[in-house]
Short mmCIF file of C-alpha atoms in Angstrom, two decimals:
data_model
loop_
_atom_site.label_atom_id
_atom_site.label_comp_id
_atom_site.label_asym_id
_atom_site.label_seq_id
_atom_site.Cartn_x
_atom_site.Cartn_y
_atom_site.Cartn_z
CA UNK R 1 0.21 0.08 -0.16
CA UNK R 2 2.59 2.41 0.79
CA UNK R 3 3.89 2.15 -2.65
CA UNK R 4 0.50 2.63 -3.80
CA UNK R 5 0.31 5.94 -2.25
CA UNK R 6 3.86 6.48 -3.62
CA UNK R 7 2.52 6.52 -6.79
CA UNK R 8 -0.87 8.58 -6.22
CA UNK R 9 0.99 11.23 -4.07
CA UNK R 10 3.53 11.83 -7.15
CA UNK R 11 1.58 11.50 -9.74
CA UNK R 12 -0.42 14.34 -8.12
CA UNK R 13 2.18 16.45 -8.39
CA UNK R 14 3.25 15.62 -12.00
CA UNK R 15 -0.71 17.08 -12.42
CA UNK R 16 -0.31 20.09 -10.24
CA UNK R 17 2.71 20.74 -11.27
CA UNK R 18 1.24 20.79 -14.79
CA UNK R 19 -0.61 24.86 -15.19
CA UNK R 20 -1.91 24.57 -18.33
CA UNK R 21 -3.72 20.88 -17.70
CA UNK R 22 -4.81 22.59 -14.05
CA UNK R 23 -6.44 25.84 -15.53
CA UNK R 24 -8.16 24.10 -18.78
CA UNK R 25 -9.62 21.68 -16.39
CA UNK R 26 -10.78 23.71 -13.64
CA UNK R 27 -11.95 26.05 -16.92
CA UNK R 28 -13.64 23.41 -18.59
CA UNK R 29 -15.38 22.12 -15.23
CA UNK R 30 -16.84 25.58 -14.86
CA UNK R 31 -18.02 25.97 -18.24
CA UNK R 32 -19.97 23.10 -18.68
CA UNK R 33 -20.82 22.89 -15.38
CA UNK R 34 -22.23 27.07 -16.66
CA UNK R 35 -23.34 25.92 -20.40
CA UNK R 36 -25.89 22.85 -18.94
CA UNK R 37 -27.35 25.49 -16.33
CA UNK R 38 -27.69 28.65 -18.82
CA UNK R 39 -28.93 26.87 -22.06
CA UNK R 40 -30.34 23.64 -23.65
CA UNK R 41 -31.29 21.35 -20.84
CA UNK R 42 -31.04 24.24 -18.62
CA UNK R 43 -33.31 26.07 -20.11
CA UNK R 44 -36.15 23.66 -21.22
CA UNK R 45 -36.95 21.47 -18.02
CA UNK R 46 -37.81 21.96 -14.97
CA UNK R 47 -36.09 23.73 -11.73
CA UNK R 48 -34.80 20.00 -10.73
CA UNK R 49 -31.26 20.34 -11.87
CA UNK R 50 -31.51 16.33 -11.26
CA UNK R 51 -30.68 14.77 -14.79
CA UNK R 52 -28.49 17.40 -16.61
CA UNK R 53 -26.05 16.87 -13.49
CA UNK R 54 -26.10 13.27 -14.02
CA UNK R 55 -25.20 13.23 -17.40
CA UNK R 56 -22.82 16.63 -16.81
CA UNK R 57 -21.32 15.38 -14.11
CA UNK R 58 -20.38 12.06 -16.08
CA UNK R 59 -19.27 14.04 -19.38
CA UNK R 60 -16.98 16.02 -17.23
CA UNK R 61 -15.99 13.15 -14.86
CA UNK R 62 -14.96 11.10 -18.20
CA UNK R 63 -13.30 13.49 -20.62
CA UNK R 64 -10.77 15.01 -17.73
CA UNK R 65 -10.23 11.22 -16.96
CA UNK R 66 -9.41 10.87 -20.71
CA UNK R 67 -7.11 14.02 -20.30
CA UNK R 68 -5.60 13.03 -17.36
CA UNK R 69 -4.58 9.72 -18.71
CA UNK R 70 -3.05 11.05 -21.27
CA UNK R 71 -0.79 13.14 -18.71
CA UNK R 72 0.09 10.24 -16.42
CA UNK R 73 0.06 7.10 -18.46
CA UNK R 74 0.99 8.38 -22.26
CA UNK R 75 3.88 10.68 -21.24
CA UNK R 76 5.26 8.40 -18.88
CA UNK R 77 5.96 5.94 -21.55
CA UNK R 78 7.06 9.08 -23.76
CA UNK R 79 9.22 9.87 -21.28
CA UNK R 80 11.08 6.48 -21.07
CA UNK R 81 10.84 6.60 -17.14
CA UNK R 82 8.44 4.12 -17.00
CA UNK R 83 11.51 1.56 -18.62
CA UNK R 84 13.36 2.30 -15.28
CA UNK R 85 10.06 2.60 -13.15
CA UNK R 86 9.35 -1.41 -14.55
CA UNK R 87 13.33 -2.02 -12.97
CA UNK R 88 11.86 -0.69 -9.23
CA UNK R 89 10.46 -3.32 -7.37
CA UNK R 90 6.63 -1.58 -8.07
CA UNK R 91 5.16 -4.50 -9.50
CA UNK R 92 3.13 -3.34 -12.98
CA UNK R 93 -0.34 -3.82 -12.08
CA UNK R 94 0.65 -1.62 -8.26
CA UNK R 95 1.98 1.05 -10.69
CA UNK R 96 -1.07 0.64 -13.21
CA UNK R 97 -3.49 1.29 -10.13
CA UNK R 98 -1.93 4.23 -8.20
CA UNK R 99 -2.28 5.65 -11.42
CA UNK R 100 -5.92 5.02 -12.19
CA UNK R 101 -6.75 6.44 -8.83
CA UNK R 102 -4.83 9.50 -9.74
CA UNK R 103 -6.41 10.03 -12.96
CA UNK R 104 -10.28 8.90 -11.30
CA UNK R 105 -9.32 11.64 -8.07
CA UNK R 106 -9.52 14.50 -9.65
CA UNK R 107 -11.46 13.84 -12.50
CA UNK R 108 -14.47 13.33 -10.23
CA UNK R 109 -13.96 16.11 -7.81
CA UNK R 110 -13.89 18.65 -10.80
CA UNK R 111 -17.22 16.39 -11.86
CA UNK R 112 -18.36 17.52 -8.24
CA UNK R 113 -17.30 21.29 -8.88
CA UNK R 114 -18.93 21.41 -12.27
CA UNK R 115 -22.19 19.44 -10.94
CA UNK R 116 -22.36 22.10 -8.03
CA UNK R 117 -22.04 25.57 -10.06
CA UNK R 118 -24.75 24.28 -12.34
CA UNK R 119 -27.44 23.52 -9.02
CA UNK R 120 -26.21 26.72 -8.06
CA UNK R 121 -26.67 28.94 -10.89
CA UNK R 122 -30.71 26.86 -11.68
CA UNK R 123 -31.06 27.59 -8.22
CA UNK R 124 -30.23 31.11 -8.81
CA UNK R 125 -32.73 31.24 -12.08
CA UNK R 126 -35.39 29.79 -10.87
CA UNK R 127 -35.70 31.69 -7.53
CA UNK R 128 -35.58 28.70 -5.64
CA UNK R 129 -33.34 26.21 -3.95
CA UNK R 130 -32.94 23.19 -7.26
CA UNK R 131 -31.80 20.10 -4.57
CA UNK R 132 -30.56 17.23 -6.66
CA UNK R 133 -32.28 14.11 -5.46
CA UNK R 134 -31.01 11.39 -3.63
CA UNK R 135 -30.09 8.69 -6.42
CA UNK R 136 -28.28 12.16 -9.02
CA UNK R 137 -26.42 13.13 -5.63
CA UNK R 138 -24.92 9.38 -5.03
CA UNK R 139 -24.73 9.53 -8.71
CA UNK R 140 -21.81 11.63 -8.67
CA UNK R 141 -20.27 10.87 -5.57
CA UNK R 142 -20.03 6.79 -6.35
CA UNK R 143 -21.14 6.46 -10.01
CA UNK R 144 -18.92 9.22 -11.44
CA UNK R 145 -15.91 8.05 -10.35
CA UNK R 146 -16.61 4.49 -10.59
CA UNK R 147 -16.96 5.15 -14.38
CA UNK R 148 -13.95 7.40 -14.43
CA UNK R 149 -11.86 4.61 -12.64
CA UNK R 150 -13.17 2.26 -15.16
CA UNK R 151 -11.57 4.36 -18.28
CA UNK R 152 -8.83 5.47 -16.66
CA UNK R 153 -8.15 2.29 -16.29
CA UNK R 154 -8.98 1.27 -19.43
CA UNK R 155 -6.77 4.18 -21.41
CA UNK R 156 -3.89 3.43 -18.98
CA UNK R 157 -4.32 -0.53 -20.05
CA UNK R 158 -4.53 0.74 -24.02
CA UNK R 159 -2.08 3.33 -23.78
CA UNK R 160 1.07 1.24 -21.84
CA UNK R 161 0.57 -1.50 -24.14
CA UNK R 162 -0.42 0.33 -27.72
CA UNK R 163 2.38 2.47 -29.76
CA UNK R 164 2.17 5.77 -29.88
CA UNK R 165 0.30 5.89 -33.09
CA UNK R 166 -2.13 3.49 -32.99
CA UNK R 167 -3.13 5.52 -29.65
CA UNK R 168 -3.28 8.83 -31.05
CA UNK R 169 -6.05 6.53 -33.20
CA UNK R 170 -8.38 5.43 -30.37
CA UNK R 171 -8.33 8.87 -29.52
CA UNK R 172 -9.58 10.56 -32.38
CA UNK R 173 -11.60 7.26 -33.45
CA UNK R 174 -13.30 6.36 -30.12
CA UNK R 175 -13.17 9.23 -27.57
CA UNK R 176 -13.76 12.09 -29.19
CA UNK R 177 -17.20 10.87 -31.01
CA UNK R 178 -17.35 9.42 -27.55
CA UNK R 179 -17.43 12.73 -25.91
CA UNK R 180 -19.36 14.54 -28.65
CA UNK R 181 -22.08 11.75 -28.28
CA UNK R 182 -22.65 12.53 -25.23
CA UNK R 183 -22.88 16.28 -24.76
CA UNK R 184 -24.96 15.88 -27.66
CA UNK R 185 -27.18 13.40 -25.35
CA UNK R 186 -27.07 15.92 -22.64
CA UNK R 187 -27.94 18.64 -24.56
CA UNK R 188 -31.26 17.12 -26.22
CA UNK R 189 -32.06 13.91 -23.90
CA UNK R 190 -31.18 14.26 -20.89
CA UNK R 191 -34.05 17.11 -19.43
CA UNK R 192 -37.09 14.21 -20.19
CA UNK R 193 -35.19 11.67 -18.28
CA UNK R 194 -36.07 10.45 -15.17
CA UNK R 195 -32.77 9.57 -13.13
CA UNK R 196 -34.36 7.48 -9.83
CA UNK R 197 -33.11 4.84 -7.57
CA UNK R 198 -33.64 1.73 -10.18
CA UNK R 199 -30.93 4.00 -12.56
CA UNK R 200 -28.76 4.82 -9.77
CA UNK R 201 -28.25 0.86 -8.89
CA UNK R 202 -28.42 -0.47 -12.61
CA UNK R 203 -25.64 2.03 -12.67
CA UNK R 204 -23.76 1.21 -10.10
CA UNK R 205 -24.36 -2.44 -10.96
CA UNK R 206 -22.77 -2.04 -14.75
CA UNK R 207 -19.60 0.01 -12.89
CA UNK R 208 -19.03 -2.36 -11.01
CA UNK R 209 -18.51 -4.79 -13.35
CA UNK R 210 -16.71 -2.82 -16.15
CA UNK R 211 -14.26 -1.50 -13.15
CA UNK R 212 -13.79 -5.05 -12.18
CA UNK R 213 -13.05 -6.49 -16.16
CA UNK R 214 -10.75 -3.68 -16.69
CA UNK R 215 -8.74 -5.12 -13.36
CA UNK R 216 -8.96 -8.57 -14.94
CA UNK R 217 -7.63 -7.34 -18.10
CA UNK R 218 -4.55 -5.39 -16.49
CA UNK R 219 -3.37 -9.02 -15.29
CA UNK R 220 -2.14 -8.66 -19.44
CA UNK R 221 -0.24 -6.07 -18.64
CA UNK R 222 3.58 -6.85 -19.94
CA UNK R 223 6.89 -5.50 -19.27
CA UNK R 224 7.93 -6.60 -22.30
CA UNK R 225 5.13 -5.05 -24.58
CA UNK R 226 5.47 -1.11 -22.84
CA UNK R 227 9.14 -2.26 -23.83
CA UNK R 228 8.64 -2.63 -26.99
CA UNK R 229 6.10 -0.35 -28.06
CA UNK R 230 8.38 2.13 -26.36
CA UNK R 231 8.99 5.71 -29.22
CA UNK J 1 26.54 -11.73 -10.38
CA UNK J 2 25.28 -11.63 -13.58
CA UNK J 3 24.99 -14.62 -16.01
CA UNK J 4 23.97 -14.65 -19.71
CA UNK J 5 23.39 -18.10 -20.59
CA UNK J 6 22.43 -18.50 -24.46
CA UNK J 7 20.48 -15.39 -24.47
CA UNK J 8 18.49 -15.42 -27.49
CA UNK J 9 15.80 -13.50 -28.78
CA UNK J 10 14.13 -12.76 -31.53
CA UNK J 11 10.90 -10.50 -32.66
CA UNK J 12 8.87 -11.51 -35.47
CA UNK J 13 11.02 -13.91 -36.12
CA UNK J 14 14.25 -11.56 -36.52
CA UNK J 15 17.02 -12.94 -34.31
CA UNK J 16 18.71 -10.01 -32.75
CA UNK J 17 20.54 -11.91 -29.99
CA UNK J 18 21.92 -15.55 -30.61
CA UNK J 19 23.12 -18.05 -28.26
CA UNK J 20 25.07 -15.26 -26.02
CA UNK J 21 27.05 -16.13 -22.56
CA UNK J 22 28.58 -13.92 -19.96
CA UNK J 23 29.50 -13.69 -16.83
CA UNK J 24 30.34 -10.37 -15.09
CA UNK J 25 31.85 -11.36 -11.15
CA UNK J 26 31.54 -8.80 -8.03
CA UNK J 27 32.92 -5.78 -8.67
CA UNK J 28 33.45 -5.79 -12.12
CA UNK J 29 33.22 -3.27 -14.41
CA UNK J 30 31.90 -4.47 -17.44
CA UNK J 31 31.96 -3.14 -21.30
CA UNK J 32 29.55 -4.08 -23.34
CA UNK J 33 30.78 -2.74 -27.21
CA UNK J 34 29.32 -2.86 -30.20
CA UNK J 35 27.65 -1.05 -33.14
CA UNK J 36 24.25 0.14 -33.61
CA UNK J 37 21.37 -2.55 -33.50
CA UNK J 38 24.23 -4.91 -32.41
CA UNK J 39 21.51 -6.71 -29.36
CA UNK J 40 23.26 -4.30 -26.82
CA UNK J 41 19.95 -2.35 -25.12
CA UNK J 42 17.82 -5.89 -26.24
CA UNK J 43 21.04 -7.74 -24.21
CA UNK J 44 20.59 -5.19 -21.10
CA UNK J 45 16.48 -5.22 -21.06
CA UNK J 46 16.39 -9.34 -21.11
CA UNK J 47 18.86 -8.63 -18.11
CA UNK J 48 16.26 -6.71 -16.28
CA UNK J 49 13.95 -8.34 -16.82
CA UNK J 50 12.41 -5.98 -19.41
CA UNK J 51 12.23 -8.56 -22.06
CA UNK J 52 11.28 -12.64 -22.40
CA UNK J 53 14.59 -14.60 -23.65
CA UNK J 54 13.20 -16.82 -26.20
CA UNK J 55 15.87 -19.30 -25.39
CA UNK J 56 18.81 -19.03 -22.67
CA UNK J 57 18.56 -17.31 -19.52
CA UNK J 58 19.96 -14.12 -17.82
CA UNK J 59 20.19 -14.42 -13.31
CA UNK J 60 21.05 -11.20 -11.02
CA UNK J 61 22.65 -13.16 -8.55
CA UNK J 62 20.63 -16.10 -9.10
CA UNK J 63 16.91 -14.41 -10.18
CA UNK J 64 15.18 -13.73 -12.95
CA UNK J 65 15.11 -9.89 -12.49
CA UNK J 66 11.45 -9.77 -14.34
CA UNK J 67 10.07 -12.78 -11.70
CA UNK J 68 11.58 -11.47 -8.19
CA UNK J 69 10.86 -7.68 -6.35
CA UNK J 70 13.79 -8.27 -4.13
CA UNK J 71 16.17 -9.05 -6.82
CA UNK J 72 14.86 -5.75 -8.76
CA UNK J 73 15.20 -4.23 -4.77
CA UNK J 74 19.23 -4.66 -5.61
CA UNK J 75 19.48 -3.23 -8.55
CA UNK J 76 20.23 0.41 -9.79
CA UNK J 77 19.50 1.62 -13.14
CA UNK J 78 20.62 4.34 -15.26
CA UNK J 79 18.48 4.48 -18.63
CA UNK J 80 18.93 7.00 -21.87
CA UNK J 81 15.97 8.51 -20.22
CA UNK J 82 17.46 8.72 -16.74
CA UNK J 83 14.48 7.71 -15.26
CA UNK J 84 13.50 11.66 -13.83
CA UNK J 85 10.78 13.89 -13.89
CA UNK J 86 10.97 16.68 -15.26
CA UNK J 87 8.48 18.67 -13.60
CA UNK J 88 8.97 17.96 -10.41
CA UNK J 89 12.67 18.81 -8.20
CA UNK J 90 14.73 16.95 -7.48
CA UNK J 91 14.21 15.98 -3.78
CA UNK J 92 10.66 15.53 -5.31
CA UNK J 93 12.61 13.25 -7.91
CA UNK J 94 14.13 10.67 -5.60
CA UNK J 95 11.86 11.55 -2.60
CA UNK J 96 9.19 9.19 -5.05
CA UNK J 97 11.99 6.61 -5.19
CA UNK J 98 12.77 6.45 -2.39
CA UNK J 99 9.23 5.64 -1.52
CA UNK J 100 8.93 2.61 -4.32
CA UNK J 101 12.43 1.27 -2.84
CA UNK J 102 11.06 1.75 0.64
CA UNK J 103 14.21 2.95 1.76
CA UNK J 104 15.09 3.70 6.02
CA UNK J 105 15.11 7.46 6.66
CA UNK J 106 14.55 9.10 3.69
CA UNK J 107 15.77 12.35 4.00
CA UNK J 108 19.19 11.89 5.14
CA UNK J 109 20.24 9.78 2.29
CA UNK J 110 18.44 11.74 0.34
CA UNK J 111 20.20 14.98 0.83
CA UNK J 112 23.47 12.25 0.93
CA UNK J 113 22.47 11.91 -2.83
CA UNK J 114 21.83 15.23 -3.89
CA UNK J 115 25.14 16.79 -2.14
CA UNK J 116 26.64 13.15 -4.56
CA UNK J 117 25.32 15.18 -7.00
CA UNK J 118 26.66 18.45 -6.78
CA UNK J 119 23.27 19.36 -6.74
CA UNK J 120 22.96 20.93 -3.42
CA UNK J 121 22.10 24.51 -4.54
CA UNK J 122 18.98 22.97 -7.10
CA UNK J 123 17.80 20.77 -5.28
CA UNK J 124 14.24 22.55 -4.94
CA UNK J 125 14.46 22.88 -8.72
CA UNK J 126 12.78 22.18 -11.07
CA UNK J 127 14.37 18.31 -13.84
CA UNK J 128 13.21 20.18 -16.85
CA UNK J 129 15.00 22.82 -15.98
CA UNK J 130 18.62 21.61 -15.49
CA UNK J 131 22.04 20.60 -18.10
CA UNK J 132 21.99 17.33 -19.46
CA UNK J 133 24.60 17.30 -17.19
CA UNK J 134 22.73 17.84 -14.23
CA UNK J 135 19.84 15.42 -15.15
CA UNK J 136 22.80 12.70 -15.96
CA UNK J 137 24.51 13.11 -12.20
CA UNK J 138 20.90 13.48 -10.73
CA UNK J 139 19.59 10.04 -12.65
CA UNK J 140 22.64 8.13 -11.50
CA UNK J 141 22.53 9.18 -7.88
CA UNK J 142 18.58 8.03 -8.62
CA UNK J 143 19.96 4.64 -9.69
CA UNK J 144 22.64 4.68 -6.13
CA UNK J 145 19.51 5.99 -3.74
CA UNK J 146 18.59 2.51 -2.78
CA UNK J 147 22.45 1.38 -2.12
CA UNK J 148 21.91 -1.83 -5.06
CA UNK J 149 24.85 -4.14 -5.70
CA UNK J 150 24.78 -4.16 -9.37
CA UNK J 151 24.32 -1.23 -11.45
CA UNK J 152 23.14 -1.39 -15.34
CA UNK J 153 24.30 1.39 -17.37
CA UNK J 154 23.63 2.74 -20.28
CA UNK J 155 25.58 4.85 -22.53
CA UNK J 156 26.83 6.76 -19.45
CA UNK J 157 28.64 9.26 -20.57
CA UNK J 158 26.51 10.02 -23.39
CA UNK J 159 25.28 13.49 -24.41
CA UNK J 160 27.71 15.45 -21.64
CA UNK J 161 30.62 17.53 -21.82
CA UNK J 162 33.69 16.35 -21.30
CA UNK J 163 34.13 17.92 -17.76
CA UNK J 164 30.62 15.92 -16.51
CA UNK J 165 32.13 12.59 -18.61
CA UNK J 166 35.29 12.68 -16.50
CA UNK J 167 32.59 13.39 -12.97
CA UNK J 168 30.71 10.15 -13.99
CA UNK J 169 33.53 7.99 -15.16
CA UNK J 170 34.94 9.24 -12.42
CA UNK J 171 32.40 8.80 -9.60
CA UNK J 172 31.83 5.30 -11.26
CA UNK J 173 35.12 4.12 -11.28
CA UNK J 174 34.56 4.58 -7.32
CA UNK J 175 31.82 2.90 -6.76
CA UNK J 176 33.68 -0.33 -8.38
CA UNK J 177 36.67 0.20 -6.19
CA UNK J 178 35.29 2.06 -3.47
CA UNK J 179 31.67 -0.14 -2.79
CA UNK J 180 32.40 -3.31 -5.31
CA UNK J 181 29.30 -2.25 -6.59
CA UNK J 182 29.35 -4.71 -10.00
CA UNK J 183 28.85 -2.70 -13.10
CA UNK J 184 27.11 -3.92 -16.31
CA UNK J 185 27.60 -1.16 -18.51
CA UNK J 186 26.29 -0.76 -22.49
CA UNK J 187 28.72 2.34 -24.67
CA UNK J 188 30.16 3.19 -27.51
CA UNK J 189 32.32 4.99 -25.73
CA UNK J 190 35.92 3.14 -26.43
CA UNK J 191 37.59 5.66 -23.97
CA UNK J 192 34.48 4.77 -21.09
CA UNK J 193 35.73 1.76 -21.32
CA UNK J 194 39.57 2.30 -21.38
CA UNK J 195 39.15 4.34 -18.49
CA UNK J 196 36.67 2.40 -16.34
CA UNK J 197 35.88 -1.16 -17.27
CA UNK J 198 37.68 -4.49 -15.79
CA UNK J 199 36.02 -6.61 -18.77
CA UNK J 200 35.25 -5.84 -22.16
CA UNK J 201 32.61 -7.87 -24.78
CA UNK J 202 32.11 -7.04 -28.10
CA UNK J 203 28.76 -7.46 -29.75
CA UNK J 204 28.16 -7.85 -33.24
CA UNK J 205 24.79 -9.20 -34.94
CA UNK J 206 23.73 -10.23 -32.35
CA UNK J 207 26.87 -12.73 -30.83
CA UNK J 208 29.37 -11.97 -28.35
CA UNK J 209 33.27 -11.86 -30.79
CA UNK J 210 35.45 -10.85 -28.00
CA UNK J 211 34.96 -11.37 -24.28
CA UNK J 212 38.80 -10.57 -22.15
CA UNK J 213 39.72 -8.63 -19.34
CA UNK J 214 40.96 -4.97 -20.12
CA UNK J 215 44.85 -6.77 -19.56
CA UNK J 216 44.21 -8.82 -22.06
CA UNK J 217 42.74 -6.49 -24.38
CA UNK J 218 45.99 -3.90 -23.89
CA UNK J 219 49.04 -6.68 -23.84
CA UNK J 220 46.78 -7.04 -28.16
CA UNK J 221 47.34 -4.33 -28.10
CA UNK J 222 50.90 -3.55 -26.79
CA UNK J 223 52.01 -6.94 -29.42
CA UNK J 224 49.54 -5.96 -32.35
CA UNK J 225 51.34 -6.14 -35.41
CA UNK J 226 54.28 -4.56 -37.65
CA UNK J 227 54.38 -2.62 -40.47
CA UNK J 228 56.85 -3.52 -43.20
CA UNK J 229 57.67 -1.26 -46.17
CA UNK J 230 59.48 -3.54 -48.86
CA UNK J 231 61.81 -1.37 -51.54
CA UNK J 232 60.09 -2.74 -54.30
CA UNK J 233 56.66 -3.26 -54.76
CA UNK J 234 56.29 -6.14 -56.97
CA UNK J 235 56.73 -8.16 -53.75
CA UNK J 236 54.50 -8.00 -51.89
CA UNK J 237 52.09 -10.33 -52.27
CA UNK J 238 54.73 -12.49 -52.53
CA UNK J 239 55.38 -11.55 -48.80
CA UNK J 240 52.00 -11.52 -47.91
CA UNK J 241 51.75 -14.89 -48.50
CA UNK J 242 55.02 -15.93 -46.74
CA UNK J 243 53.79 -13.62 -43.58
CA UNK J 244 50.32 -15.59 -43.09
CA UNK J 245 51.66 -18.95 -43.06
CA UNK J 246 53.06 -17.67 -39.79
CA UNK J 247 51.05 -18.83 -37.45
CA UNK J 248 50.97 -15.63 -35.28
CA UNK J 249 49.47 -13.86 -38.40
CA UNK J 250 45.92 -12.56 -37.74
CA UNK J 251 46.10 -10.34 -41.17
CA UNK J 252 48.00 -8.58 -43.46
CA UNK J 253 46.90 -5.99 -45.30
CA UNK J 254 48.73 -4.41 -48.44
CA UNK J 255 49.12 -0.39 -49.09
CA UNK J 256 51.32 -0.43 -51.87
CA UNK J 257 55.02 -1.60 -50.86
CA UNK J 258 53.83 -1.15 -47.56
CA UNK J 259 52.58 -4.46 -45.61
CA UNK J 260 50.12 -4.22 -42.00
CA UNK J 261 50.64 -7.13 -40.29
CA UNK J 262 48.30 -7.29 -37.69
CA UNK J 263 48.84 -11.22 -35.25
CA UNK J 264 47.60 -12.70 -32.42
CA UNK J 265 50.75 -13.01 -30.14
CA UNK J 266 54.17 -11.44 -30.08
CA UNK J 267 55.52 -12.09 -33.29
CA UNK J 268 59.73 -11.01 -33.74
CA UNK J 269 61.02 -9.24 -35.84
CA UNK J 270 64.64 -11.73 -36.62
CA UNK J 271 61.28 -14.15 -37.29
CA UNK J 272 59.62 -12.56 -40.49
CA UNK J 273 63.34 -9.96 -41.37
CA UNK J 274 64.78 -13.97 -41.88
CA UNK J 275 61.48 -14.94 -43.50
CA UNK J 276 61.47 -12.54 -46.09
CA UNK J 277 65.54 -12.88 -46.33
CA UNK J 278 64.62 -16.54 -47.27
CA UNK J 279 62.60 -15.62 -50.17
CA UNK J 280 65.23 -12.81 -51.23
CA UNK J 281 62.93 -10.13 -50.32
CA UNK J 282 63.89 -7.00 -49.98
CA UNK J 283 63.48 -4.90 -47.02
CA UNK J 284 63.40 -1.13 -46.52
CA UNK J 285 62.09 -0.91 -42.76
CA UNK J 286 60.05 -2.74 -40.09
CA UNK J 287 58.81 -1.18 -37.37
CA UNK J 288 56.16 -1.77 -34.70
CA UNK J 289 52.77 -1.45 -34.94
CA UNK J 290 51.01 -1.07 -31.86
CA UNK J 291 47.46 -1.10 -32.11
CA UNK J 292 44.50 0.99 -30.22
CA UNK J 293 41.60 -0.35 -28.28
CA UNK J 294 39.36 1.69 -31.35
CA UNK J 295 41.49 -0.88 -34.09
CA UNK J 296 41.10 -3.41 -32.25
CA UNK J 297 37.23 -2.59 -31.56
CA UNK J 298 37.01 -1.75 -35.40
CA UNK J 299 39.07 -5.04 -36.64
CA UNK J 300 36.56 -7.47 -34.69
CA UNK J 301 33.60 -5.48 -36.19
CA UNK J 302 34.90 -6.16 -39.60
CA UNK J 303 35.68 -9.39 -38.50
CA UNK J 304 32.52 -10.32 -37.25
CA UNK J 305 31.17 -8.58 -40.85
CA UNK J 306 32.69 -10.89 -42.72
CA UNK J 307 31.20 -13.75 -40.63
CA UNK J 308 27.84 -13.20 -41.23
#
């Protein structure tokens, strides 16, 4: 556990030391929070911010997980420091897990900040406290971090095992369309979606299964594969 | 300490290493030489457990480094990237590794190693602001932070100015002689080899072509050849054939009426003079040619190329 903590702490330091990433991440979270509150779904629905918060927190969390994963996994490979780390006593899965935590945690916190901002703006505009329902609050606190960790784990796995070109291709072909689709769904359909306990239960179940699947996938991480795909 | 036993590696059917054998003993500084693409980095990666051999095995202290965290705790590595993070300070970099290696009382050891790297006044600066030489020194300090017994170095002096190169060389020499650390060093730099290695192996086309103590290389260098200048150019081919018949002679090279004779062992000038006199070949001049390590290296590489 000491080594896991060391990896998480060091990765946090690296994220915080990159002012560009910090500024862009915070700005994006605030921007998305305001956009959802002031436009699209925010304007066409009742004062309850439940559904937009559900989509907003997911979009922001996943987008930032994608951004941070690039910083922590991809950069480690590009700089070549991963090779030195693989010669240290830390296990490969432990290293991967530490990075996953370090990606998912700040992404989830910023998703929470974006959601809170959206709730505040909706409340101010409607003149009444727009408190999200219990399932939505739990969604932001539990489901979003789980999905963030799942995406971070999956991206980390791919970025460690695939070559640089394949990784860039995945970014263009898979993730950018995925975020565009999520963003579109947030604006078009979120206002009509009722997020209740059953939705929460289903999503927690899906997130846990996916995270377990990614955890299982991490068994297939291999030093050799990482080393031969170094740039 | 380090053993490679019939170590072979192929990538997609292309053999990069073909049955490499060597043993490096405690306190030795093993220089692993070879041209680009010879397989030096692949060998180091196999020994470090970063690649799995297609055949054979590589062990450090009897253990497979890739499978044993304990073995990894006993080794230090300095690869091309130095293993440093540009956005973290010198202290933060070493603190990270101190935690990974679970070093007791890390503060003291980190301060000691920062001092060792000569970076005490820059310890809180980001590594991204350091020069190549400073990074290399900090990389070496990082590699030694957990007091390894075996050190793997990949081109330790590459990209450094002459002053920094000397500093790094001196540090490695001190580690070997003072702390009995075993060093495995990939290098192109023959100067490095001559100054700090106790043994040298040359790898070409995935095979070790020579593996000797540095003293043996030096002895070969001392008695490595003769240069003969004949009176008549027409006799030079006959002289060459006659000399090539001697067991001490490795090869002869003709240039006009000059004949350069490479030898495996000591070849007395009297033997050569006698042989030429028997054949009626008039000699204008004979002198000893001392080959540098570079000449011997190039000769080995050339011979390997001819064999391939």
